[in-house]
Tab-separated table of C-alpha atoms in Angstrom:
chain	number	residue	atom	x	y	z
A	202	MET	CA	-36.931	-31.605	25.539
A	203	ALA	CA	-37.847	-34.931	23.974
A	204	GLU	CA	-35.294	-34.143	21.292
A	205	TRP	CA	-32.555	-33.712	23.876
A	206	VAL	CA	-33.303	-37.051	25.460
A	207	GLU	CA	-32.870	-38.560	22.013
A	208	ILE	CA	-29.529	-36.830	21.402
A	209	VAL	CA	-28.053	-37.655	24.793
A	210	LYS	CA	-29.139	-41.321	24.639
A	211	GLY	CA	-26.728	-42.329	21.885
A	212	LEU	CA	-23.888	-40.027	22.907
A	213	LYS	CA	-20.424	-41.463	23.524
A	214	GLY	CA	-18.184	-38.465	23.000
A	215	VAL	CA	-17.981	-34.686	23.057
A	216	VAL	CA	-15.807	-32.411	20.941
A	217	LEU	CA	-15.295	-28.958	22.396
A	218	ASP	CA	-14.151	-25.802	20.678
A	219	ILE	CA	-11.882	-23.812	22.981
A	220	CYS	CA	-11.726	-20.088	22.162
A	221	GLY	CA	-15.121	-18.490	22.834
A	222	VAL	CA	-16.399	-21.668	24.515
A	223	LEU	CA	-13.943	-22.343	27.336
A	224	TYR	CA	-12.289	-18.926	27.476
A	225	ASP	CA	-12.064	-15.535	25.760
A	226	SER	CA	-8.550	-14.878	24.485
A	227	GLY	CA	-6.850	-11.514	24.868
A	228	GLU	CA	-4.128	-9.569	26.653
A	229	GLY	CA	-2.603	-11.456	29.588
A	230	GLY	CA	-3.737	-14.828	28.242
A	231	GLY	CA	-7.487	-14.304	28.362
A	232	VAL	CA	-10.145	-15.280	30.898
A	233	PRO	CA	-12.212	-18.453	31.414
A	234	ILE	CA	-15.897	-18.213	30.536
A	235	PRO	CA	-17.922	-18.681	33.741
A	236	GLY	CA	-18.883	-22.319	34.298
A	237	SER	CA	-16.573	-23.747	31.625
A	238	ILE	CA	-13.863	-25.167	33.941
A	239	GLU	CA	-16.578	-27.010	35.852
A	240	ALA	CA	-18.265	-28.168	32.609
A	241	VAL	CA	-15.059	-29.862	31.389
A	242	LYS	CA	-14.746	-31.656	34.744
A	243	ARG	CA	-18.358	-32.850	34.586
A	244	ILE	CA	-18.021	-34.167	31.020
A	245	LYS	CA	-14.889	-36.101	31.997
A	246	SER	CA	-16.460	-37.567	35.126
A	247	SER	CA	-19.623	-38.516	33.199
A	248	GLY	CA	-17.773	-41.250	31.304
A	249	LEU	CA	-18.158	-39.490	27.936
A	250	LYS	CA	-15.029	-39.287	25.813
A	251	LEU	CA	-13.732	-35.759	25.283
A	252	ARG	CA	-11.523	-34.089	22.707
A	253	PHE	CA	-10.828	-30.439	21.946
A	254	CYS	CA	-10.849	-29.190	18.347
A	255	THR	CA	-9.406	-25.716	18.001
A	256	ASN	CA	-8.346	-23.507	15.126
A	257	GLU	CA	-5.952	-21.739	17.486
A	258	THR	CA	-2.700	-20.981	15.668
A	259	GLN	CA	-1.259	-18.192	17.794
A	260	ALA	CA	0.825	-20.606	19.879
A	261	THR	CA	2.257	-24.099	19.747
A	262	ARG	CA	-0.150	-26.729	20.960
A	263	GLU	CA	2.102	-27.286	23.982
A	264	LYS	CA	2.095	-23.649	25.081
A	265	PHE	CA	-1.608	-23.325	24.386
A	266	VAL	CA	-2.442	-26.303	26.592
A	267	CYS	CA	-0.142	-25.013	29.356
A	268	LYS	CA	-2.018	-21.717	29.305
A	269	LEU	CA	-5.373	-23.480	29.584
A	270	GLN	CA	-4.064	-25.608	32.466
A	271	ARG	CA	-2.921	-22.420	34.234
A	272	LEU	CA	-6.421	-20.996	33.754
A	273	GLY	CA	-7.707	-24.056	35.627
A	274	PHE	CA	-8.794	-26.458	32.852
A	275	ASP	CA	-8.335	-30.228	33.069
A	276	ILE	CA	-6.791	-30.656	29.597
A	277	SER	CA	-3.754	-32.467	28.125
A	278	ILE	CA	-1.863	-32.141	24.830
A	279	ASP	CA	-3.055	-35.418	23.280
A	280	GLU	CA	-6.686	-34.399	23.770
A	281	VAL	CA	-6.187	-31.302	21.583
A	282	PHE	CA	-6.486	-31.234	17.781
A	283	ALA	CA	-4.986	-28.105	16.221
A	284	PRO	CA	-4.257	-27.102	12.602
A	285	ALA	CA	-0.479	-26.584	12.819
A	286	PRO	CA	0.438	-30.221	13.611
A	287	ALA	CA	-2.159	-31.315	11.043
A	288	VAL	CA	-0.662	-29.214	8.233
A	289	CYS	CA	2.849	-30.423	9.123
A	290	ARG	CA	1.736	-33.992	8.441
A	291	ILE	CA	0.317	-32.897	5.066
A	292	LEU	CA	3.516	-31.006	4.158
A	293	ASN	CA	5.582	-34.092	4.966
A	294	ASP	CA	3.266	-36.423	3.075
A	295	ARG	CA	3.322	-34.264	-0.055
A	296	GLY	CA	6.958	-33.140	0.120
A	297	LEU	CA	6.001	-29.463	0.289
A	298	ARG	CA	8.243	-26.665	1.600
A	299	PRO	CA	6.192	-23.845	3.121
A	300	HIS	CA	6.604	-20.120	3.213
A	301	LEU	CA	5.030	-19.324	6.591
A	302	LEU	CA	2.745	-16.384	7.260
A	303	VAL	CA	1.861	-17.253	10.828
A	304	HIS	CA	2.101	-15.961	14.386
A	305	ASP	CA	5.666	-15.898	15.775
A	306	ASP	CA	4.616	-18.132	18.661
A	307	VAL	CA	3.467	-21.012	16.428
A	308	ILE	CA	6.693	-21.167	14.383
A	309	PRO	CA	8.294	-23.856	16.605
A	310	GLU	CA	5.584	-26.307	15.368
A	311	PHE	CA	7.341	-26.129	11.987
A	312	ASP	CA	10.845	-26.792	13.352
A	313	GLY	CA	11.255	-30.120	11.575
A	314	ILE	CA	9.933	-28.843	8.225
A	315	GLU	CA	12.185	-27.870	5.307
A	316	LYS	CA	11.452	-24.267	4.393
A	317	SER	CA	14.043	-23.351	1.738
A	318	SER	CA	12.865	-22.582	-1.836
A	319	PRO	CA	9.217	-22.595	-0.759
A	320	ASN	CA	6.652	-24.222	-3.061
A	321	CYS	CA	3.557	-23.399	-1.015
A	322	VAL	CA	2.276	-20.899	1.542
A	323	VAL	CA	0.887	-21.724	4.989
A	324	LEU	CA	-1.377	-19.028	6.395
A	325	GLY	CA	-2.236	-19.030	10.099
A	326	ASP	CA	-3.814	-16.509	12.423
A	327	ALA	CA	-0.786	-14.244	12.152
A	328	ALA	CA	-2.440	-11.242	13.901
A	329	ASP	CA	0.027	-8.316	13.848
A	330	ASN	CA	2.184	-10.256	11.388
A	331	PHE	CA	-0.567	-9.573	8.820
A	332	SER	CA	1.305	-6.490	7.633
A	333	TYR	CA	1.222	-5.210	4.049
A	334	ARG	CA	4.859	-6.228	3.661
A	335	ASN	CA	4.237	-9.799	4.854
A	336	LEU	CA	1.103	-10.216	2.734
A	337	ASN	CA	3.031	-9.011	-0.316
A	338	GLU	CA	5.804	-11.486	0.441
A	339	ALA	CA	3.383	-14.436	0.655
A	340	PHE	CA	1.619	-13.213	-2.509
A	341	ASN	CA	4.885	-13.013	-4.442
A	342	VAL	CA	5.780	-16.577	-3.420
A	343	LEU	CA	2.393	-17.831	-4.627
A	344	ILE	CA	2.289	-15.873	-7.880
A	345	SER	CA	5.742	-17.117	-8.849
A	346	LEU	CA	4.653	-20.778	-8.600
A	347	GLU	CA	3.325	-22.662	-11.589
A	348	ASN	CA	0.718	-24.318	-9.349
A	349	PRO	CA	0.230	-22.064	-6.343
A	350	VAL	CA	-0.717	-24.029	-3.208
A	351	LEU	CA	-2.133	-22.121	-0.261
A	352	PHE	CA	-2.969	-23.793	3.050
A	353	ALA	CA	-5.219	-21.852	5.417
A	354	LEU	CA	-5.229	-22.944	9.050
A	355	GLY	CA	-8.962	-22.378	9.397
A	356	ARG	CA	-11.329	-20.103	7.501
A	357	GLY	CA	-12.874	-18.125	10.358
A	358	ARG	CA	-14.018	-14.561	9.763
A	359	TYR	CA	-13.268	-13.120	13.199
A	360	TYR	CA	-13.072	-13.968	16.840
A	361	LYS	CA	-13.636	-12.183	20.091
A	362	GLU	CA	-10.806	-11.071	22.324
A	363	THR	CA	-11.235	-9.379	25.653
A	364	ASP	CA	-10.837	-5.963	23.943
A	365	GLY	CA	-13.141	-6.600	20.993
A	366	LEU	CA	-13.537	-8.454	17.688
A	367	LYS	CA	-10.432	-9.366	15.676
A	368	LEU	CA	-10.109	-10.499	12.073
A	369	ASP	CA	-9.313	-14.176	11.674
A	370	VAL	CA	-7.220	-16.118	9.173
A	371	GLY	CA	-10.119	-16.719	6.758
A	372	VAL	CA	-10.206	-13.045	5.880
A	373	TYR	CA	-6.573	-13.113	4.738
A	374	MET	CA	-7.161	-16.424	2.998
A	375	LYS	CA	-9.853	-14.718	0.902
A	376	ALA	CA	-7.455	-11.849	0.201
A	377	LEU	CA	-4.737	-14.155	-1.193
A	378	GLU	CA	-7.280	-16.331	-3.005
A	379	TYR	CA	-8.516	-13.272	-4.862
A	380	ALA	CA	-5.028	-11.901	-5.501
A	381	CYS	CA	-3.865	-15.153	-7.119
A	382	ASP	CA	-7.223	-16.439	-8.423
A	383	ILE	CA	-6.820	-19.703	-6.516
A	384	GLU	CA	-8.676	-21.666	-3.858
A	385	ALA	CA	-6.985	-22.408	-0.555
A	386	GLU	CA	-6.914	-25.821	1.098
A	387	VAL	CA	-8.358	-25.401	4.583
A	388	VAL	CA	-6.706	-27.371	7.381
A	389	GLY	CA	-8.648	-27.183	10.647
A	390	LYS	CA	-12.345	-26.631	11.165
A	391	PRO	CA	-14.636	-26.865	9.149
A	392	ALA	CA	-12.597	-29.397	7.107
A	393	LYS	CA	-14.094	-32.865	7.404
A	394	MET	CA	-10.693	-34.548	7.831
A	395	PHE	CA	-10.040	-32.500	10.929
A	396	PHE	CA	-13.188	-33.631	12.743
A	397	MET	CA	-12.684	-37.214	11.552
A	398	SER	CA	-9.227	-37.430	13.108
A	399	ALA	CA	-10.671	-36.453	16.504
A	400	LEU	CA	-13.432	-39.051	16.128
A	401	ALA	CA	-10.925	-41.732	15.069
A	402	ASP	CA	-8.853	-40.900	18.133
A	403	MET	CA	-11.904	-41.473	20.360
A	404	GLY	CA	-12.830	-44.611	18.433
A	405	ILE	CA	-16.433	-43.530	17.910
A	406	GLU	CA	-18.750	-42.855	14.972
A	407	PRO	CA	-19.843	-39.321	13.950
A	408	GLN	CA	-23.436	-39.847	15.088
A	409	GLN	CA	-22.175	-40.801	18.561
A	410	ALA	CA	-20.469	-37.432	19.015
A	411	ILE	CA	-21.547	-33.844	19.599
A	412	MET	CA	-19.553	-30.739	18.723
A	413	ILE	CA	-19.968	-27.689	20.930
A	414	GLY	CA	-18.756	-24.362	19.590
A	415	ASP	CA	-19.554	-20.654	19.196
A	416	ASP	CA	-19.146	-20.519	15.395
A	417	LEU	CA	-22.148	-21.474	13.299
A	418	VAL	CA	-20.133	-22.260	10.173
A	419	ASN	CA	-16.837	-23.671	11.379
A	420	ASP	CA	-17.997	-25.554	14.488
A	421	VAL	CA	-21.680	-26.394	14.018
A	422	GLY	CA	-21.794	-26.558	10.207
A	423	GLY	CA	-18.495	-28.423	9.864
A	424	ALA	CA	-19.465	-31.055	12.440
A	425	GLN	CA	-22.926	-31.548	10.956
A	426	GLN	CA	-21.419	-32.149	7.532
A	427	CYS	CA	-19.493	-35.052	9.075
A	428	GLY	CA	-22.708	-36.512	10.515
A	429	MET	CA	-22.003	-35.314	14.037
A	430	LYS	CA	-24.504	-33.589	16.238
A	431	ALA	CA	-23.702	-29.989	17.057
A	432	LEU	CA	-24.584	-27.230	19.475
A	433	GLN	CA	-23.879	-23.509	19.321
A	434	VAL	CA	-23.155	-21.793	22.615
A	435	ARG	CA	-24.084	-18.170	23.150
A	436	THR	CA	-20.684	-17.135	24.430
A	437	GLY	CA	-17.590	-15.995	22.476
A	438	LYS	CA	-18.295	-14.274	19.204
A	439	TYR	CA	-22.007	-15.141	19.477
A	440	SER	CA	-22.496	-12.971	22.533
A	441	SER	CA	-20.960	-9.898	20.942
A	442	LEU	CA	-23.336	-9.915	17.974
A	443	PRO	CA	-26.935	-9.794	19.101
A	444	VAL	CA	-28.285	-9.073	15.618
A	445	MET	CA	-26.019	-10.556	13.023
A	446	GLU	CA	-26.333	-13.954	11.405
A	447	LEU	CA	-22.880	-15.537	11.408
M	1151	MET	CA	-5.109	-4.977	-40.103
M	1152	ALA	CA	-8.511	-4.469	-41.704
M	1153	GLU	CA	-9.951	-4.580	-38.196
M	1154	TRP	CA	-7.667	-1.752	-37.056
M	1155	VAL	CA	-8.700	0.446	-39.947
M	1156	GLU	CA	-12.297	-0.106	-38.860
M	1157	ILE	CA	-11.561	0.799	-35.221
M	1158	VAL	CA	-9.548	3.911	-36.001
M	1159	LYS	CA	-12.070	5.203	-38.549
M	1160	GLY	CA	-14.792	6.022	-36.019
M	1161	LEU	CA	-12.482	7.073	-33.221
M	1162	LYS	CA	-12.932	10.480	-31.590
M	1163	GLY	CA	-11.353	9.980	-28.198
M	1164	VAL	CA	-8.826	7.983	-26.203
M	1165	VAL	CA	-8.927	7.055	-22.520
M	1166	LEU	CA	-5.557	6.127	-21.049
M	1167	ASP	CA	-4.772	4.241	-17.888
M	1168	ILE	CA	-1.713	5.722	-16.191
M	1169	CYS	CA	0.108	3.287	-13.879
M	1170	GLY	CA	1.652	0.477	-15.938
M	1171	VAL	CA	0.818	2.272	-19.198
M	1172	LEU	CA	2.521	5.658	-18.891
M	1173	TYR	CA	4.874	4.849	-16.016
M	1174	ASP	CA	5.792	2.234	-13.433
M	1175	SER	CA	5.292	3.527	-9.887
M	1176	GLY	CA	7.786	2.894	-7.117
M	1177	GLU	CA	10.408	4.461	-4.859
M	1178	GLY	CA	11.404	7.995	-5.904
M	1179	GLY	CA	8.185	8.526	-7.883
M	1180	GLY	CA	8.603	5.821	-10.502
M	1181	VAL	CA	9.860	5.885	-14.086
M	1182	PRO	CA	8.159	6.601	-17.440
M	1183	ILE	CA	7.630	3.610	-19.712
M	1184	PRO	CA	9.728	4.114	-22.878
M	1185	GLY	CA	7.739	5.840	-25.639
M	1186	SER	CA	4.810	6.844	-23.434
M	1187	ILE	CA	5.645	10.578	-23.105
M	1188	GLU	CA	5.864	10.785	-26.887
M	1189	ALA	CA	2.652	8.749	-27.319
M	1190	VAL	CA	0.645	11.228	-25.200
M	1191	LYS	CA	2.018	14.105	-27.314
M	1192	ARG	CA	1.096	12.347	-30.548
M	1193	ILE	CA	-2.467	11.562	-29.404
M	1194	LYS	CA	-2.964	15.205	-28.424
M	1195	SER	CA	-1.562	16.549	-31.679
M	1196	SER	CA	-3.675	14.085	-33.707
M	1197	GLY	CA	-6.878	15.909	-32.828
M	1198	LEU	CA	-8.278	13.003	-30.814
M	1199	LYS	CA	-9.755	13.901	-27.431
M	1200	LEU	CA	-7.844	12.480	-24.498
M	1201	ARG	CA	-8.683	11.716	-20.888
M	1202	PHE	CA	-6.852	9.703	-18.230
M	1203	CYS	CA	-8.751	7.194	-16.066
M	1204	THR	CA	-6.720	5.988	-13.106
M	1205	ASN	CA	-7.446	4.002	-9.958
M	1206	GLU	CA	-4.489	5.705	-8.311
M	1207	THR	CA	-5.343	6.506	-4.695
M	1208	GLN	CA	-1.908	6.913	-3.151
M	1209	ALA	CA	-1.917	10.665	-3.684
M	1210	THR	CA	-4.290	13.563	-4.264
M	1211	ARG	CA	-5.104	14.066	-7.916
M	1212	GLU	CA	-3.201	17.362	-7.779
M	1213	LYS	CA	0.031	15.831	-6.477
M	1214	PHE	CA	-0.293	12.875	-8.794
M	1215	VAL	CA	-0.603	15.108	-11.853
M	1216	CYS	CA	2.344	17.247	-10.680
M	1217	LYS	CA	4.468	14.106	-10.453
M	1218	LEU	CA	3.515	13.054	-13.970
M	1219	GLN	CA	4.292	16.540	-15.282
M	1220	ARG	CA	7.721	16.345	-13.619
M	1221	LEU	CA	8.271	13.000	-15.341
M	1222	GLY	CA	7.668	14.813	-18.642
M	1223	PHE	CA	4.011	14.125	-19.451
M	1224	ASP	CA	1.689	16.684	-21.055
M	1225	ILE	CA	-1.200	16.237	-18.594
M	1226	SER	CA	-3.464	18.532	-16.563
M	1227	ILE	CA	-5.731	17.986	-13.549
M	1228	ASP	CA	-9.058	18.303	-15.408
M	1229	GLU	CA	-8.037	15.579	-17.838
M	1230	VAL	CA	-7.662	13.059	-14.995
M	1231	PHE	CA	-10.497	10.944	-13.538
M	1232	ALA	CA	-9.613	9.363	-10.191
M	1233	PRO	CA	-11.677	7.491	-7.572
M	1234	ALA	CA	-11.151	9.777	-4.554
M	1235	PRO	CA	-12.917	12.851	-6.000
M	1236	ALA	CA	-15.607	10.512	-7.374
M	1237	VAL	CA	-16.343	8.903	-4.001
M	1238	CYS	CA	-16.446	12.337	-2.333
M	1239	ARG	CA	-19.300	13.309	-4.653
M	1240	ILE	CA	-21.146	10.099	-3.706
M	1241	LEU	CA	-20.572	10.668	0.024
M	1242	ASN	CA	-21.978	14.195	-0.268
M	1243	ASP	CA	-24.960	13.066	-2.350
M	1244	ARG	CA	-25.895	10.337	0.107
M	1245	GLY	CA	-25.014	12.149	3.334
M	1246	LEU	CA	-22.480	9.503	4.346
M	1247	ARG	CA	-19.647	10.019	6.836
M	1248	PRO	CA	-16.655	7.814	6.027
M	1249	HIS	CA	-14.141	5.995	8.131
M	1250	LEU	CA	-11.066	6.182	5.883
M	1251	LEU	CA	-8.653	3.324	5.320
M	1252	VAL	CA	-6.526	4.990	2.683
M	1253	HIS	CA	-2.996	6.155	1.949
M	1254	ASP	CA	-1.904	9.137	4.068
M	1255	ASP	CA	-1.189	11.158	0.930
M	1256	VAL	CA	-4.774	10.945	-0.376
M	1257	ILE	CA	-6.404	12.139	2.868
M	1258	PRO	CA	-6.465	15.829	1.771
M	1259	GLU	CA	-9.015	14.858	-0.939
M	1260	PHE	CA	-11.467	14.231	1.929
M	1261	ASP	CA	-10.847	17.581	3.664
M	1262	GLY	CA	-14.365	18.869	3.120
M	1263	ILE	CA	-16.064	15.638	4.179
M	1264	GLU	CA	-17.618	15.122	7.631
M	1265	LYS	CA	-15.940	12.102	9.232
M	1266	SER	CA	-17.331	12.001	12.805
M	1267	SER	CA	-19.535	9.026	13.813
M	1268	PRO	CA	-18.736	7.160	10.601
M	1269	ASN	CA	-21.565	5.285	8.871
M	1270	CYS	CA	-19.501	3.787	6.041
M	1271	VAL	CA	-15.930	2.785	5.214
M	1272	VAL	CA	-13.866	4.040	2.269
M	1273	LEU	CA	-11.064	1.709	1.277
M	1274	GLY	CA	-8.261	2.948	-0.973
M	1275	ASP	CA	-4.862	1.629	-1.932
M	1276	ALA	CA	-3.563	2.181	1.587
M	1277	ALA	CA	-0.293	0.248	1.077
M	1278	ASP	CA	1.594	0.164	4.404
M	1279	ASN	CA	-1.529	1.472	6.129
M	1280	PHE	CA	-3.024	-1.988	5.493
M	1281	SER	CA	-1.906	-3.113	8.954
M	1282	TYR	CA	-3.757	-5.674	11.066
M	1283	ARG	CA	-4.710	-2.902	13.475
M	1284	ASN	CA	-6.155	-0.671	10.733
M	1285	LEU	CA	-8.042	-3.535	9.081
M	1286	ASN	CA	-9.542	-4.463	12.445
M	1287	GLU	CA	-10.571	-0.862	12.982
M	1288	ALA	CA	-12.353	-0.652	9.615
M	1289	PHE	CA	-13.945	-4.063	10.250
M	1290	ASN	CA	-15.263	-2.989	13.648
M	1291	VAL	CA	-16.821	0.152	12.124
M	1292	LEU	CA	-18.581	-1.951	9.474
M	1293	ILE	CA	-19.762	-4.746	11.755
M	1294	SER	CA	-21.276	-2.240	14.180
M	1295	LEU	CA	-23.495	-0.726	11.445
M	1296	GLU	CA	-26.986	-1.989	10.812
M	1297	ASN	CA	-26.415	-1.654	7.061
M	1298	PRO	CA	-22.655	-1.790	6.498
M	1299	VAL	CA	-21.585	0.281	3.467
M	1300	LEU	CA	-18.111	-0.293	2.065
M	1301	PHE	CA	-16.714	1.749	-0.825
M	1302	ALA	CA	-13.671	0.310	-2.592
M	1303	LEU	CA	-11.640	2.727	-4.718
M	1304	GLY	CA	-11.028	0.116	-7.406
M	1305	ARG	CA	-11.009	-3.654	-7.253
M	1306	GLY	CA	-7.540	-4.416	-8.660
M	1307	ARG	CA	-5.653	-7.501	-7.520
M	1308	TYR	CA	-2.110	-6.142	-7.730
M	1309	TYR	CA	0.096	-3.712	-9.575
M	1310	LYS	CA	3.720	-3.496	-10.525
M	1311	GLU	CA	6.140	-1.201	-8.800
M	1312	THR	CA	9.777	-0.799	-9.728
M	1313	ASP	CA	10.727	-3.333	-7.016
M	1314	GLY	CA	8.045	-5.936	-7.779
M	1315	LEU	CA	4.351	-6.759	-7.565
M	1316	LYS	CA	2.252	-5.187	-4.819
M	1317	LEU	CA	-1.209	-6.123	-3.561
M	1318	ASP	CA	-3.927	-3.693	-4.602
M	1319	VAL	CA	-7.080	-2.433	-2.904
M	1320	GLY	CA	-9.324	-5.192	-4.346
M	1321	VAL	CA	-7.570	-7.783	-2.215
M	1322	TYR	CA	-8.452	-5.926	0.974
M	1323	MET	CA	-11.946	-5.251	-0.334
M	1324	LYS	CA	-12.423	-9.035	-0.624
M	1325	ALA	CA	-11.062	-9.448	2.909
M	1326	LEU	CA	-13.603	-7.036	4.421
M	1327	GLU	CA	-16.420	-8.344	2.218
M	1328	TYR	CA	-15.801	-11.833	3.588
M	1329	ALA	CA	-15.378	-10.638	7.185
M	1330	CYS	CA	-18.732	-8.805	7.158
M	1331	ASP	CA	-20.579	-10.908	4.559
M	1332	ILE	CA	-21.290	-7.841	2.426
M	1333	GLU	CA	-20.570	-6.621	-1.084
M	1334	ALA	CA	-18.546	-3.469	-1.603
M	1335	GLU	CA	-19.541	-0.648	-3.955
M	1336	VAL	CA	-16.653	-0.118	-6.350
M	1337	VAL	CA	-15.818	3.483	-7.287
M	1338	GLY	CA	-13.232	3.709	-10.072
M	1339	LYS	CA	-12.505	1.214	-12.827
M	1340	PRO	CA	-14.170	-1.134	-13.787
M	1341	ALA	CA	-17.373	0.648	-12.609
M	1342	LYS	CA	-19.421	1.824	-15.586
M	1343	MET	CA	-20.189	5.208	-14.041
M	1344	PHE	CA	-16.484	5.988	-13.870
M	1345	PHE	CA	-15.882	5.457	-17.597
M	1346	MET	CA	-19.123	7.251	-18.457
M	1347	SER	CA	-18.073	10.396	-16.627
M	1348	ALA	CA	-14.873	10.568	-18.721
M	1349	LEU	CA	-16.889	10.062	-21.927
M	1350	ALA	CA	-19.416	12.722	-20.896
M	1351	ASP	CA	-16.552	15.118	-20.254
M	1352	MET	CA	-15.257	14.534	-23.813
M	1353	GLY	CA	-18.794	14.774	-25.206
M	1354	ILE	CA	-18.507	11.538	-27.186
M	1355	GLU	CA	-20.285	8.189	-27.313
M	1356	PRO	CA	-18.764	4.952	-25.959
M	1357	GLN	CA	-18.268	3.439	-29.420
M	1358	GLN	CA	-16.263	6.516	-30.434
M	1359	ALA	CA	-13.686	5.930	-27.681
M	1360	ILE	CA	-10.909	3.457	-26.993
M	1361	MET	CA	-9.534	2.560	-23.552
M	1362	ILE	CA	-5.860	1.619	-23.314
M	1363	GLY	CA	-4.693	-0.172	-20.173
M	1364	ASP	CA	-2.558	-2.991	-18.786
M	1365	ASP	CA	-5.329	-4.674	-16.771
M	1366	LEU	CA	-7.579	-7.098	-18.612
M	1367	VAL	CA	-10.432	-6.878	-16.101
M	1368	ASN	CA	-10.412	-3.311	-14.838
M	1369	ASP	CA	-9.320	-1.472	-17.980
M	1370	VAL	CA	-10.250	-3.644	-20.967
M	1371	GLY	CA	-13.239	-5.497	-19.483
M	1372	GLY	CA	-14.676	-2.423	-17.779
M	1373	ALA	CA	-14.471	-0.302	-20.925
M	1374	GLN	CA	-15.954	-3.014	-23.139
M	1375	GLN	CA	-18.930	-3.356	-20.797
M	1376	CYS	CA	-19.642	0.327	-21.453
M	1377	GLY	CA	-19.536	-0.245	-25.212
M	1378	MET	CA	-16.077	1.263	-25.641
M	1379	LYS	CA	-13.288	-0.278	-27.635
M	1380	ALA	CA	-10.321	-1.414	-25.592
M	1381	LEU	CA	-6.692	-2.383	-25.952
M	1382	GLN	CA	-4.367	-4.138	-23.500
M	1383	VAL	CA	-0.736	-3.008	-23.541
M	1384	ARG	CA	2.027	-5.445	-22.693
M	1385	THR	CA	3.697	-3.156	-20.157
M	1386	GLY	CA	2.989	-2.742	-16.429
M	1387	LYS	CA	1.652	-5.819	-14.692
M	1388	TYR	CA	1.240	-7.631	-18.009
M	1389	SER	CA	4.981	-7.702	-18.637
M	1390	SER	CA	5.821	-9.231	-15.288
M	1391	LEU	CA	3.569	-12.240	-15.784
M	1392	PRO	CA	4.465	-14.133	-18.928
M	1393	VAL	CA	2.289	-17.116	-18.013
M	1394	MET	CA	-0.644	-16.016	-15.947
M	1395	GLU	CA	-4.076	-15.069	-17.194
M	1396	LEU	CA	-5.123	-11.915	-15.351
């Protein structure tokens, strides 16, 4: 209790994970987690700054935010940090042309990016697009490059949907890393740069912010490595695994 | 040259890899590699013992051998060591009931094995069966077990088919290992037990045998760790990668 008083005293901002914290994704757009719509309202009215850091790559940021608004959340596009816009900036900066292995619905994020004669691979949470044919295609692009560059939009193991646990992008990242004997560059949580851009946007220091998420490695661990405080909620993937250490 | 004289002097048996050494697999059954049909004949007529160690799991051993015979090879079922019959012996010994993520054509090898209420997963070279749905299914079986047991029928990265490089079972093994934070038990090359069973069948010692394969890790490395001599051919996956260290 005394510890909490200490944490809250210096707090100026909150960073929220979305999937598994605000809502459970799944067929029909998913469902809000009880109390979460109200919690977002209370944080905003408290005077604390608020940003959302998600590794969601199954939709453009615009569509994703619209969905959350429809579910009842007080959220706007510029409050949301997502890996697809972040990797587009990196691709532009480094003059890289991606082969995309991503979800169909996130492809519009890459509209302005040159994709001919690819010299890298961008791997998102492609879900059903993670077919053997598509994995082989991405592998053959990588293996043909002198210096294979693989970007992974997150490194999560799995997430919870309304009908059960689903494999996340990190699993396929590991698959291609092993196939090509390379190490991927992770864009999104738990990469330090990703948290830092949200903090910079709020204009606060790491120790003035708390990250709230359901993933011990990508949310809590990533934020702590930046010097942020962090809290794991017992919803999302946490709630479906009473025994296992994530 | 002097070294070769030394190697050949003590030699009593040869272990051959099949895919990439005797033939390249692919549509229509694949094609023999020039000189390989004759090489098998010459080894057999030389008086050397001969066995075939393959990680092939896209067909039953019976069908696989029939295909090779049709291609012109002098080969019989009891000369061939393959992972599916080997894992079936392990499953029986340990009373395990597998969930299978394998190629449709290898399923008959598991006919005598109890598969209800699975308490382990067997992963073969499932090719197009490596869908997101099937991976999720295998993952959910593993994650629901108190002690998840995953058998991988080989740990290869990729192999060459007539129309290009294809991802192998090891890549999906790494994916599920990462998803569940476990380590798979490999049945097939480069597991020591697999080579030893071929040597026992020939009745010779490791140092009296040479392994010939196109994979530096699974064929050459595996055999050397058993004390066998080993030779990497420049066909199969080797030939398609002039630059890369496998």
